[in-house]
mmCIF file of C-alpha atoms in Angstrom:
data_model
loop_
_atom_site.group_PDB
_atom_site.id
_atom_site.type_symbol
_atom_site.label_atom_id
_atom_site.label_comp_id
_atom_site.label_asym_id
_atom_site.label_seq_id
_atom_site.Cartn_x
_atom_site.Cartn_y
_atom_site.Cartn_z
ATOM 1 C CA MET O 1 -20.780 23.919 -66.248
ATOM 2 C CA LYS O 2 -20.471 26.325 -63.354
ATOM 3 C CA ALA O 3 -17.025 26.961 -62.004
ATOM 4 C CA ARG O 4 -16.438 25.738 -58.438
ATOM 5 C CA LYS O 5 -15.890 28.366 -55.811
ATOM 6 C CA ARG O 6 -12.389 28.420 -54.444
ATOM 7 C CA VAL O 7 -11.984 27.572 -50.775
ATOM 8 C CA GLY O 8 -10.478 30.623 -49.115
ATOM 9 C CA PRO O 9 -7.358 30.538 -46.911
ATOM 10 C CA LEU O 10 -9.476 31.321 -43.815
ATOM 11 C CA TRP O 11 -11.626 28.226 -44.313
ATOM 12 C CA ILE O 12 -8.554 26.084 -44.904
ATOM 13 C CA ALA O 13 -6.985 27.394 -41.688
ATOM 14 C CA LEU O 14 -10.211 26.766 -39.760
ATOM 15 C CA ALA O 15 -10.420 23.214 -41.087
ATOM 16 C CA CYS O 16 -6.824 22.588 -40.050
ATOM 17 C CA VAL O 17 -7.543 23.903 -36.559
ATOM 18 C CA LEU O 18 -10.587 21.646 -36.231
ATOM 19 C CA VAL O 19 -8.574 18.632 -37.341
ATOM 20 C CA LEU O 20 -5.848 19.457 -34.833
ATOM 21 C CA VAL O 21 -8.361 19.962 -32.021
ATOM 22 C CA ALA O 22 -10.109 16.700 -32.850
ATOM 23 C CA GLY O 23 -6.771 14.892 -32.996
ATOM 24 C CA ALA O 24 -5.637 16.403 -29.692
ATOM 25 C CA GLY O 25 -8.937 15.486 -28.078
ATOM 26 C CA ALA O 26 -8.644 11.890 -29.253
ATOM 27 C CA TRP O 27 -5.053 11.743 -28.005
ATOM 28 C CA ILE O 28 -6.089 13.043 -24.556
ATOM 29 C CA VAL O 29 -8.859 10.448 -24.376
ATOM 30 C CA VAL O 30 -6.337 7.686 -25.125
ATOM 31 C CA GLN O 31 -3.893 9.079 -22.554
ATOM 32 C CA ASN O 32 -6.628 8.992 -19.907
ATOM 33 C CA ASP O 33 -7.743 5.458 -20.727
ATOM 34 C CA PHE O 34 -6.203 3.097 -18.177
ATOM 35 C CA ALA O 35 -6.114 -0.697 -18.268
ATOM 36 C CA VAL O 36 -8.145 -1.077 -15.083
ATOM 37 C CA ARG O 37 -11.815 -1.516 -14.274
ATOM 38 C CA GLU O 38 -12.883 0.523 -11.273
ATOM 39 C CA VAL O 39 -15.436 -0.994 -8.932
ATOM 40 C CA ARG O 40 -16.827 0.985 -5.998
ATOM 41 C CA VAL O 41 -16.965 -1.088 -2.827
ATOM 42 C CA THR O 42 -17.668 -0.540 0.863
ATOM 43 C CA ILE O 43 -15.279 -2.067 3.389
ATOM 44 C CA PRO O 44 -16.256 -2.603 7.032
ATOM 45 C CA GLY O 45 -13.681 -0.384 8.709
ATOM 46 C CA PRO O 46 -12.493 -0.455 12.315
ATOM 47 C CA LYS O 47 -14.495 2.698 13.195
ATOM 48 C CA GLN O 48 -16.681 3.433 10.165
ATOM 49 C CA PRO O 49 -17.220 1.977 6.677
ATOM 50 C CA LEU O 50 -14.532 2.772 4.097
ATOM 51 C CA LYS O 51 -15.805 4.023 0.731
ATOM 52 C CA ALA O 52 -13.286 2.461 -1.609
ATOM 53 C CA VAL O 53 -12.371 1.758 -5.226
ATOM 54 C CA LEU O 54 -11.141 -1.674 -6.276
ATOM 55 C CA ALA O 55 -9.204 -1.226 -9.531
ATOM 56 C CA LEU O 56 -9.075 -4.573 -11.337
ATOM 57 C CA PRO O 57 -6.826 -5.349 -14.338
ATOM 58 C CA THR O 58 -8.744 -5.521 -17.593
ATOM 59 C CA GLU O 59 -6.467 -8.233 -18.989
ATOM 60 C CA GLY O 60 -5.939 -11.781 -17.798
ATOM 61 C CA LYS O 61 -8.170 -14.115 -15.828
ATOM 62 C CA GLY O 62 -8.430 -15.671 -12.399
ATOM 63 C CA PRO O 63 -8.018 -14.227 -8.916
ATOM 64 C CA ARG O 64 -5.669 -11.241 -8.799
ATOM 65 C CA GLY O 65 -3.057 -10.205 -6.355
ATOM 66 C CA LEU O 66 -3.846 -6.994 -4.499
ATOM 67 C CA VAL O 67 -2.009 -3.815 -3.523
ATOM 68 C CA VAL O 68 -3.598 -1.730 -0.762
ATOM 69 C CA LEU O 69 -2.674 1.951 -0.957
ATOM 70 C CA ALA O 70 -2.095 4.321 1.982
ATOM 71 C CA HIS O 71 -2.486 8.061 1.351
ATOM 72 C CA GLY O 72 -0.225 10.852 2.469
ATOM 73 C CA ASP O 73 -1.432 13.899 4.392
ATOM 74 C CA GLY O 74 -4.392 16.051 3.412
ATOM 75 C CA VAL O 75 -7.791 15.599 1.825
ATOM 76 C CA ALA O 76 -7.808 12.565 -0.469
ATOM 77 C CA ASP O 77 -10.423 10.594 -2.346
ATOM 78 C CA ALA O 78 -9.782 7.014 -3.455
ATOM 79 C CA SER O 79 -7.905 7.987 -6.640
ATOM 80 C CA ARG O 80 -6.211 11.062 -5.172
ATOM 81 C CA ASP O 81 -7.971 13.147 -7.821
ATOM 82 C CA GLY O 82 -6.783 10.762 -10.515
ATOM 83 C CA PHE O 83 -3.087 10.743 -9.628
ATOM 84 C CA TYR O 84 -3.262 7.061 -8.637
ATOM 85 C CA ARG O 85 -4.634 5.776 -11.920
ATOM 86 C CA PRO O 86 -1.218 5.422 -13.587
ATOM 87 C CA ILE O 87 -0.045 3.622 -10.450
ATOM 88 C CA TRP O 88 -3.057 1.299 -10.507
ATOM 89 C CA GLU O 89 -2.240 0.530 -14.136
ATOM 90 C CA ALA O 90 1.404 -0.205 -13.277
ATOM 91 C CA PHE O 91 0.256 -2.773 -10.711
ATOM 92 C CA ALA O 92 -2.281 -4.163 -13.192
ATOM 93 C CA ARG O 93 0.575 -4.909 -15.610
ATOM 94 C CA ALA O 94 1.953 -7.207 -12.915
ATOM 95 C CA GLY O 95 -1.429 -8.919 -12.544
ATOM 96 C CA TYR O 96 -2.425 -7.058 -9.389
ATOM 97 C CA ALA O 97 -5.553 -5.156 -8.474
ATOM 98 C CA SER O 98 -5.365 -1.985 -6.368
ATOM 99 C CA LEU O 99 -7.516 -0.894 -3.455
ATOM 100 C CA SER O 100 -7.772 2.571 -1.929
ATOM 101 C CA TRP O 101 -10.503 4.571 -0.274
ATOM 102 C CA ASN O 102 -11.764 8.045 0.429
ATOM 103 C CA LYS O 103 -10.349 9.361 3.659
ATOM 104 C CA PRO O 104 -13.043 9.643 6.342
ATOM 105 C CA GLY O 105 -15.160 12.709 5.637
ATOM 106 C CA VAL O 106 -14.077 12.988 1.986
ATOM 107 C CA ASP O 107 -16.484 12.580 -0.944
ATOM 108 C CA GLY O 108 -19.319 11.254 1.173
ATOM 109 C CA ALA O 109 -17.295 8.895 3.376
ATOM 110 C CA PRO O 110 -18.360 8.924 7.040
ATOM 111 C CA GLY O 111 -16.048 10.212 9.763
ATOM 112 C CA ASN O 112 -13.277 12.803 9.805
ATOM 113 C CA TRP O 113 -9.708 11.958 8.810
ATOM 114 C CA LEU O 114 -8.391 14.694 11.109
ATOM 115 C CA HIS O 115 -9.635 12.654 14.061
ATOM 116 C CA GLN O 116 -7.279 9.788 13.197
ATOM 117 C CA SER O 117 -3.966 8.690 14.628
ATOM 118 C CA MET O 118 -1.393 6.867 12.525
ATOM 119 C CA SER O 119 -2.376 3.685 14.385
ATOM 120 C CA ASP O 120 -5.987 4.285 13.336
ATOM 121 C CA ARG O 121 -4.832 4.435 9.739
ATOM 122 C CA SER O 122 -2.805 1.222 10.112
ATOM 123 C CA ALA O 123 -5.961 -0.447 11.439
ATOM 124 C CA GLU O 124 -7.809 0.661 8.283
ATOM 125 C CA VAL O 125 -5.172 -1.028 6.111
ATOM 126 C CA ASP O 126 -5.446 -4.208 8.171
ATOM 127 C CA ALA O 127 -9.239 -4.178 7.820
ATOM 128 C CA ALA O 128 -8.962 -3.665 4.049
ATOM 129 C CA LEU O 129 -6.515 -6.558 3.677
ATOM 130 C CA ASP O 130 -8.687 -8.885 5.755
ATOM 131 C CA TRP O 131 -11.770 -7.902 3.750
ATOM 132 C CA ALA O 132 -9.978 -8.439 0.432
ATOM 133 C CA LYS O 133 -8.810 -11.948 1.377
ATOM 134 C CA ARG O 134 -12.459 -13.054 1.382
ATOM 135 C CA ARG O 135 -13.183 -11.655 -2.087
ATOM 136 C CA PRO O 136 -13.418 -14.204 -4.928
ATOM 137 C CA GLU O 137 -11.567 -11.936 -7.366
ATOM 138 C CA ILE O 138 -8.552 -11.594 -5.029
ATOM 139 C CA ASP O 139 -5.819 -14.165 -4.427
ATOM 140 C CA PRO O 140 -5.306 -14.109 -0.624
ATOM 141 C CA ASN O 141 -1.764 -15.387 -1.051
ATOM 142 C CA ARG O 142 -0.615 -12.402 -3.107
ATOM 143 C CA LEU O 143 -0.993 -9.228 -1.061
ATOM 144 C CA GLY O 144 1.135 -6.088 -0.914
ATOM 145 C CA VAL O 145 0.978 -2.478 0.219
ATOM 146 C CA TRP O 146 2.018 0.871 -1.259
ATOM 147 C CA GLY O 147 2.167 4.142 0.647
ATOM 148 C CA ILE O 148 3.369 7.684 0.199
ATOM 149 C CA SER O 149 4.694 10.325 2.598
ATOM 150 C CA GLN O 150 2.610 10.016 5.770
ATOM 151 C CA GLY O 151 2.000 6.433 4.709
ATOM 152 C CA GLY O 152 5.531 5.884 6.016
ATOM 153 C CA TRP O 153 4.079 6.076 9.538
ATOM 154 C CA VAL O 154 1.196 3.774 8.605
ATOM 155 C CA LEU O 155 2.528 0.796 6.666
ATOM 156 C CA PRO O 156 5.661 -0.375 8.512
ATOM 157 C CA LYS O 157 3.463 -1.263 11.487
ATOM 158 C CA VAL O 158 1.263 -3.324 9.152
ATOM 159 C CA ALA O 159 4.314 -4.968 7.580
ATOM 160 C CA GLY O 160 5.668 -5.821 11.018
ATOM 161 C CA ASP O 161 2.439 -7.236 12.404
ATOM 162 C CA ARG O 162 1.349 -9.378 9.450
ATOM 163 C CA THR O 163 2.832 -12.512 7.891
ATOM 164 C CA ASP O 164 0.746 -12.504 4.697
ATOM 165 C CA LEU O 165 2.356 -9.636 2.776
ATOM 166 C CA ARG O 166 4.563 -10.281 -0.245
ATOM 167 C CA PHE O 167 5.988 -6.740 -0.437
ATOM 168 C CA MET O 168 5.815 -3.141 0.740
ATOM 169 C CA ILE O 169 6.469 -0.082 -1.431
ATOM 170 C CA LEU O 170 7.014 3.342 0.133
ATOM 171 C CA VAL O 171 7.428 6.660 -1.698
ATOM 172 C CA GLY O 172 8.862 9.740 0.024
ATOM 173 C CA ALA O 173 8.349 8.075 3.400
ATOM 174 C CA ALA O 174 8.756 10.236 6.466
ATOM 175 C CA VAL O 175 10.620 9.007 9.560
ATOM 176 C CA ASN O 176 10.124 11.507 12.383
ATOM 177 C CA TRP O 177 7.199 13.971 12.457
ATOM 178 C CA LEU O 178 9.017 16.863 14.114
ATOM 179 C CA ARG O 179 12.244 16.610 12.132
ATOM 180 C CA GLN O 180 10.277 16.249 8.900
ATOM 181 C CA GLY O 181 8.337 19.416 9.719
ATOM 182 C CA GLU O 182 11.491 21.411 10.364
ATOM 183 C CA TYR O 183 13.098 20.137 7.165
ATOM 184 C CA ASN O 184 10.028 21.133 5.168
ATOM 185 C CA LEU O 185 10.010 24.590 6.763
ATOM 186 C CA ARG O 186 13.683 25.153 5.988
ATOM 187 C CA THR O 187 13.373 24.059 2.355
ATOM 188 C CA GLU O 188 10.293 26.222 1.758
ATOM 189 C CA LEU O 189 12.057 29.287 3.131
ATOM 190 C CA GLN O 190 15.172 28.458 1.127
ATOM 191 C CA ASP O 191 13.104 28.196 -2.060
ATOM 192 C CA GLN O 192 11.605 31.609 -1.266
ATOM 193 C CA GLY O 193 15.063 33.111 -0.776
ATOM 194 C CA ALA O 194 14.162 34.119 2.785
ATOM 195 C CA PRO O 195 16.863 35.995 4.730
ATOM 196 C CA ASP O 196 18.508 34.461 7.788
ATOM 197 C CA ASP O 197 16.577 36.644 10.228
ATOM 198 C CA ARG O 198 13.273 35.352 8.895
ATOM 199 C CA LEU O 199 14.492 31.758 9.167
ATOM 200 C CA GLY O 200 15.482 32.389 12.772
ATOM 201 C CA ALA O 201 12.076 33.892 13.565
ATOM 202 C CA GLU O 202 10.251 30.959 11.971
ATOM 203 C CA LEU O 203 12.322 28.422 13.874
ATOM 204 C CA ARG O 204 11.606 30.226 17.156
ATOM 205 C CA ARG O 205 7.897 30.232 16.340
ATOM 206 C CA ARG O 206 8.078 26.535 15.592
ATOM 207 C CA ALA O 207 9.896 25.812 18.852
ATOM 208 C CA ALA O 208 7.165 27.639 20.777
ATOM 209 C CA GLN O 209 4.516 25.614 18.960
ATOM 210 C CA ILE O 210 6.277 22.352 19.850
ATOM 211 C CA ARG O 211 6.340 23.386 23.511
ATOM 212 C CA LEU O 212 2.570 23.795 23.388
ATOM 213 C CA LEU O 213 2.203 20.359 21.842
ATOM 214 C CA GLU O 214 4.437 18.769 24.448
ATOM 215 C CA GLU O 215 2.339 20.410 27.166
ATOM 216 C CA GLY O 216 -0.852 19.023 25.584
ATOM 217 C CA ALA O 217 -2.264 22.516 25.057
ATOM 218 C CA GLY O 218 -5.929 22.773 24.091
ATOM 219 C CA TYR O 219 -7.131 24.688 21.068
ATOM 220 C CA ASP O 220 -8.016 27.834 23.020
ATOM 221 C CA GLU O 221 -4.507 27.983 24.450
ATOM 222 C CA TYR O 222 -3.074 27.533 20.968
ATOM 223 C CA LEU O 223 -5.226 30.377 19.623
ATOM 224 C CA ALA O 224 -4.195 32.613 22.502
ATOM 225 C CA SER O 225 -0.535 32.055 21.621
ATOM 226 C CA ARG O 226 -1.045 33.785 18.239
ATOM 227 C CA LEU O 227 1.800 31.703 16.859
ATOM 228 C CA ASP O 228 0.217 31.080 13.454
ATOM 229 C CA ASP O 229 -1.412 33.594 11.136
ATOM 230 C CA PRO O 230 -3.821 32.281 10.044
ATOM 231 C CA PRO O 231 -4.161 29.683 12.807
ATOM 232 C CA MET O 232 -4.806 25.991 12.241
ATOM 233 C CA SER O 233 -8.391 24.806 12.451
ATOM 234 C CA LYS O 234 -9.465 23.129 15.672
ATOM 235 C CA ASP O 235 -9.491 19.723 13.977
ATOM 236 C CA ARG O 236 -6.039 20.268 12.489
ATOM 237 C CA TRP O 237 -4.553 21.285 15.838
ATOM 238 C CA ARG O 238 -5.977 18.173 17.449
ATOM 239 C CA PHE O 239 -4.669 16.054 14.565
ATOM 240 C CA VAL O 240 -1.155 17.403 15.068
ATOM 241 C CA LEU O 241 -1.469 17.012 18.856
ATOM 242 C CA ARG O 242 -2.465 13.379 18.343
ATOM 243 C CA ASN O 243 0.368 12.557 15.924
ATOM 244 C CA PHE O 244 3.349 14.862 16.456
ATOM 245 C CA ARG O 245 5.349 12.162 18.249
ATOM 246 C CA ALA O 246 5.158 9.830 15.234
ATOM 247 C CA ASP O 247 8.486 8.116 14.508
ATOM 248 C CA VAL O 248 8.888 4.925 12.520
ATOM 249 C CA THR O 249 12.447 4.095 13.614
ATOM 250 C CA ASP O 250 11.518 1.439 16.194
ATOM 251 C CA GLN O 251 9.117 -0.283 13.788
ATOM 252 C CA LEU O 252 11.592 -0.822 10.951
ATOM 253 C CA PRO O 253 13.427 -3.811 12.506
ATOM 254 C CA ARG O 254 10.059 -5.608 12.702
ATOM 255 C CA VAL O 255 9.464 -5.387 8.933
ATOM 256 C CA ARG O 256 9.458 -8.902 7.520
ATOM 257 C CA THR O 257 8.687 -8.394 3.836
ATOM 258 C CA PRO O 258 10.682 -7.186 0.802
ATOM 259 C CA THR O 259 10.519 -3.386 0.751
ATOM 260 C CA LEU O 260 11.053 -0.908 -2.070
ATOM 261 C CA LEU O 261 11.875 2.603 -0.860
ATOM 262 C CA VAL O 262 11.461 5.207 -3.614
ATOM 263 C CA LEU O 263 13.005 8.631 -2.997
ATOM 264 C CA GLY O 264 13.040 11.742 -5.170
ATOM 265 C CA ASP O 265 16.274 13.703 -5.135
ATOM 266 C CA HIS O 266 14.219 16.945 -5.277
ATOM 267 C CA ASP O 267 11.937 16.070 -2.348
ATOM 268 C CA ARG O 268 11.184 19.331 -0.509
ATOM 269 C CA ASN O 269 8.922 17.719 2.095
ATOM 270 C CA VAL O 270 11.059 14.897 3.474
ATOM 271 C CA ASP O 271 14.785 14.674 4.156
ATOM 272 C CA VAL O 272 15.472 11.687 1.919
ATOM 273 C CA LYS O 273 19.007 11.272 3.267
ATOM 274 C CA GLU O 274 17.597 10.751 6.747
ATOM 275 C CA THR O 275 14.949 8.387 5.410
ATOM 276 C CA GLU O 276 17.433 6.275 3.488
ATOM 277 C CA ALA O 277 19.818 6.086 6.456
ATOM 278 C CA ALA O 278 17.026 5.080 8.833
ATOM 279 C CA TYR O 279 15.746 2.342 6.525
ATOM 280 C CA ARG O 280 19.193 0.958 5.775
ATOM 281 C CA ALA O 281 19.944 0.820 9.489
ATOM 282 C CA GLY O 282 16.554 -0.528 10.548
ATOM 283 C CA VAL O 283 15.076 -2.867 7.933
ATOM 284 C CA PRO O 284 16.486 -6.403 8.252
ATOM 285 C CA GLN O 285 19.285 -7.207 5.851
ATOM 286 C CA GLY O 286 18.295 -8.465 2.439
ATOM 287 C CA LEU O 287 14.766 -7.025 2.474
ATOM 288 C CA LEU O 288 15.411 -3.432 1.390
ATOM 289 C CA THR O 289 15.753 -1.988 -2.118
ATOM 290 C CA VAL O 290 16.306 1.780 -2.431
ATOM 291 C CA GLU O 291 15.625 3.619 -5.667
ATOM 292 C CA THR O 292 16.458 7.313 -5.991
ATOM 293 C CA LEU O 293 14.686 9.163 -8.794
ATOM 294 C CA ARG O 294 16.745 11.865 -10.473
ATOM 295 C CA GLY O 295 14.611 14.963 -10.851
ATOM 296 C CA GLY O 296 11.913 13.372 -8.706
ATOM 297 C CA SER O 297 9.651 15.250 -6.327
ATOM 298 C CA HIS O 298 8.117 14.099 -3.043
ATOM 299 C CA SER O 299 5.438 12.181 -4.963
ATOM 300 C CA ALA O 300 7.811 10.639 -7.564
ATOM 301 C CA ALA O 301 6.556 13.161 -10.109
ATOM 302 C CA ARG O 302 8.901 15.170 -12.287
ATOM 303 C CA TYR O 303 9.979 18.027 -10.052
ATOM 304 C CA GLU O 304 9.469 20.735 -12.649
ATOM 305 C CA LEU O 305 5.846 19.632 -13.030
ATOM 306 C CA ASP O 306 5.137 19.179 -9.317
ATOM 307 C CA THR O 307 5.490 22.756 -8.099
ATOM 308 C CA PRO O 308 2.599 24.966 -6.930
ATOM 309 C CA GLY O 309 0.958 26.823 -9.803
ATOM 310 C CA SER O 310 2.847 24.953 -12.529
ATOM 311 C CA VAL O 311 0.932 25.454 -15.782
ATOM 312 C CA ARG O 312 2.940 22.687 -17.436
ATOM 313 C CA GLY O 313 2.066 20.404 -14.565
ATOM 314 C CA LEU O 314 -1.635 21.132 -14.927
ATOM 315 C CA ILE O 315 -1.568 20.566 -18.683
ATOM 316 C CA THR O 316 0.340 17.297 -18.231
ATOM 317 C CA TYR O 317 -2.110 16.156 -15.550
ATOM 318 C CA VAL O 318 -5.032 16.729 -17.915
ATOM 319 C CA ALA O 319 -3.470 15.622 -21.197
ATOM 320 C CA ALA O 320 -0.963 12.898 -20.297
ATOM 321 C CA PRO O 321 -1.125 11.922 -16.606
ATOM 322 C CA ARG O 322 1.375 9.074 -16.917
ATOM 323 C CA SER O 323 3.965 11.663 -17.974
ATOM 324 C CA LEU O 324 3.705 13.428 -14.617
ATOM 325 C CA TYR O 325 5.908 10.743 -13.079
ATOM 326 C CA VAL O 326 9.667 10.450 -13.406
ATOM 327 C CA PRO O 327 10.479 8.194 -16.374
ATOM 328 C CA GLY O 328 10.995 4.645 -15.181
ATOM 329 C CA TYR O 329 9.095 4.986 -11.887
ATOM 330 C CA LEU O 330 5.925 3.225 -13.050
ATOM 331 C CA ASP O 331 7.990 0.457 -14.657
ATOM 332 C CA SER O 332 9.851 0.010 -11.368
ATOM 333 C CA LEU O 333 6.555 -0.602 -9.599
ATOM 334 C CA THR O 334 5.567 -3.225 -12.147
ATOM 335 C CA ASP O 335 8.959 -4.936 -12.016
ATOM 336 C CA PHE O 336 9.136 -5.021 -8.216
ATOM 337 C CA VAL O 337 5.679 -6.533 -7.925
ATOM 338 C CA LYS O 338 6.424 -9.095 -10.624
ATOM 339 C CA LYS O 339 9.608 -10.107 -8.813
ATOM 340 C CA HIS O 340 8.203 -10.377 -5.296
ATOM 341 C CA GLY O 341 4.493 -10.897 -5.869
ATOM 342 C CA ARG O 342 4.443 -14.210 -7.727
#
């Protein structure tokens, strides 16, 4: 009988690596498997069709409740590059579907989101809610809305105008466009360790820019000012010109639905103290719940993972997207919807 060849240490090590890679790959697949079924739909919008995704729970039967999502600033497809899927799943655990859409001009959607006012965006949410109420898979008596950042200028108007909402959830909601911009500028410079003279120069530049906005300056006049290097695009300047007076303060007393305000204590975009004070003063008594996330960023993600260029953040996004969020945040969404969405 021939003696068997011994398996060398190199082959053993290679086999172990392959097993680990296969195991890691399987784990990543599981972590990116969400308990929702995504259906692409087209909604007749107020100005152009909305290319949307309806994320339906995979468990349970019968018509579902629905949460309509409102994006923050910037380019955004329906899933916000996948960041919404854990949120969709959290709502699915409460028996609710989710609905969100590509911003106009994004991923094949018609239009240009930079041509929109905040009122235009509120009208989109209204159109989506009205469309959903006619869908057989949606329970028209169980409707809610969720919005982030700039969504704080979009959804309170909807919640004040409508009588068919069960709840509103806002994350990192802004109050006043100009004050929010200054806060963001100050925190960015602080994080960079900028000296006082640079801060002063940036604030003077910002004041000059605001004067142009208040005067209704056209794009050529803005370019001639040489205030920004590089300058905003023409569409972006017009977007800011259209929206820089946004302020939600006067709309808050009109809110008539239970509201969950989620704030991260490491929000560098929005002054959460101002936001909380404005909502406590404005939203009618008994309707507001405020939750502050320790270590939470502007988007309710873990702050250490939600910084530009974070390698850990990128790895977490790919390998375990639910873990991007502050522990307990997704459960809070589920619990709030269960409580108010029955």
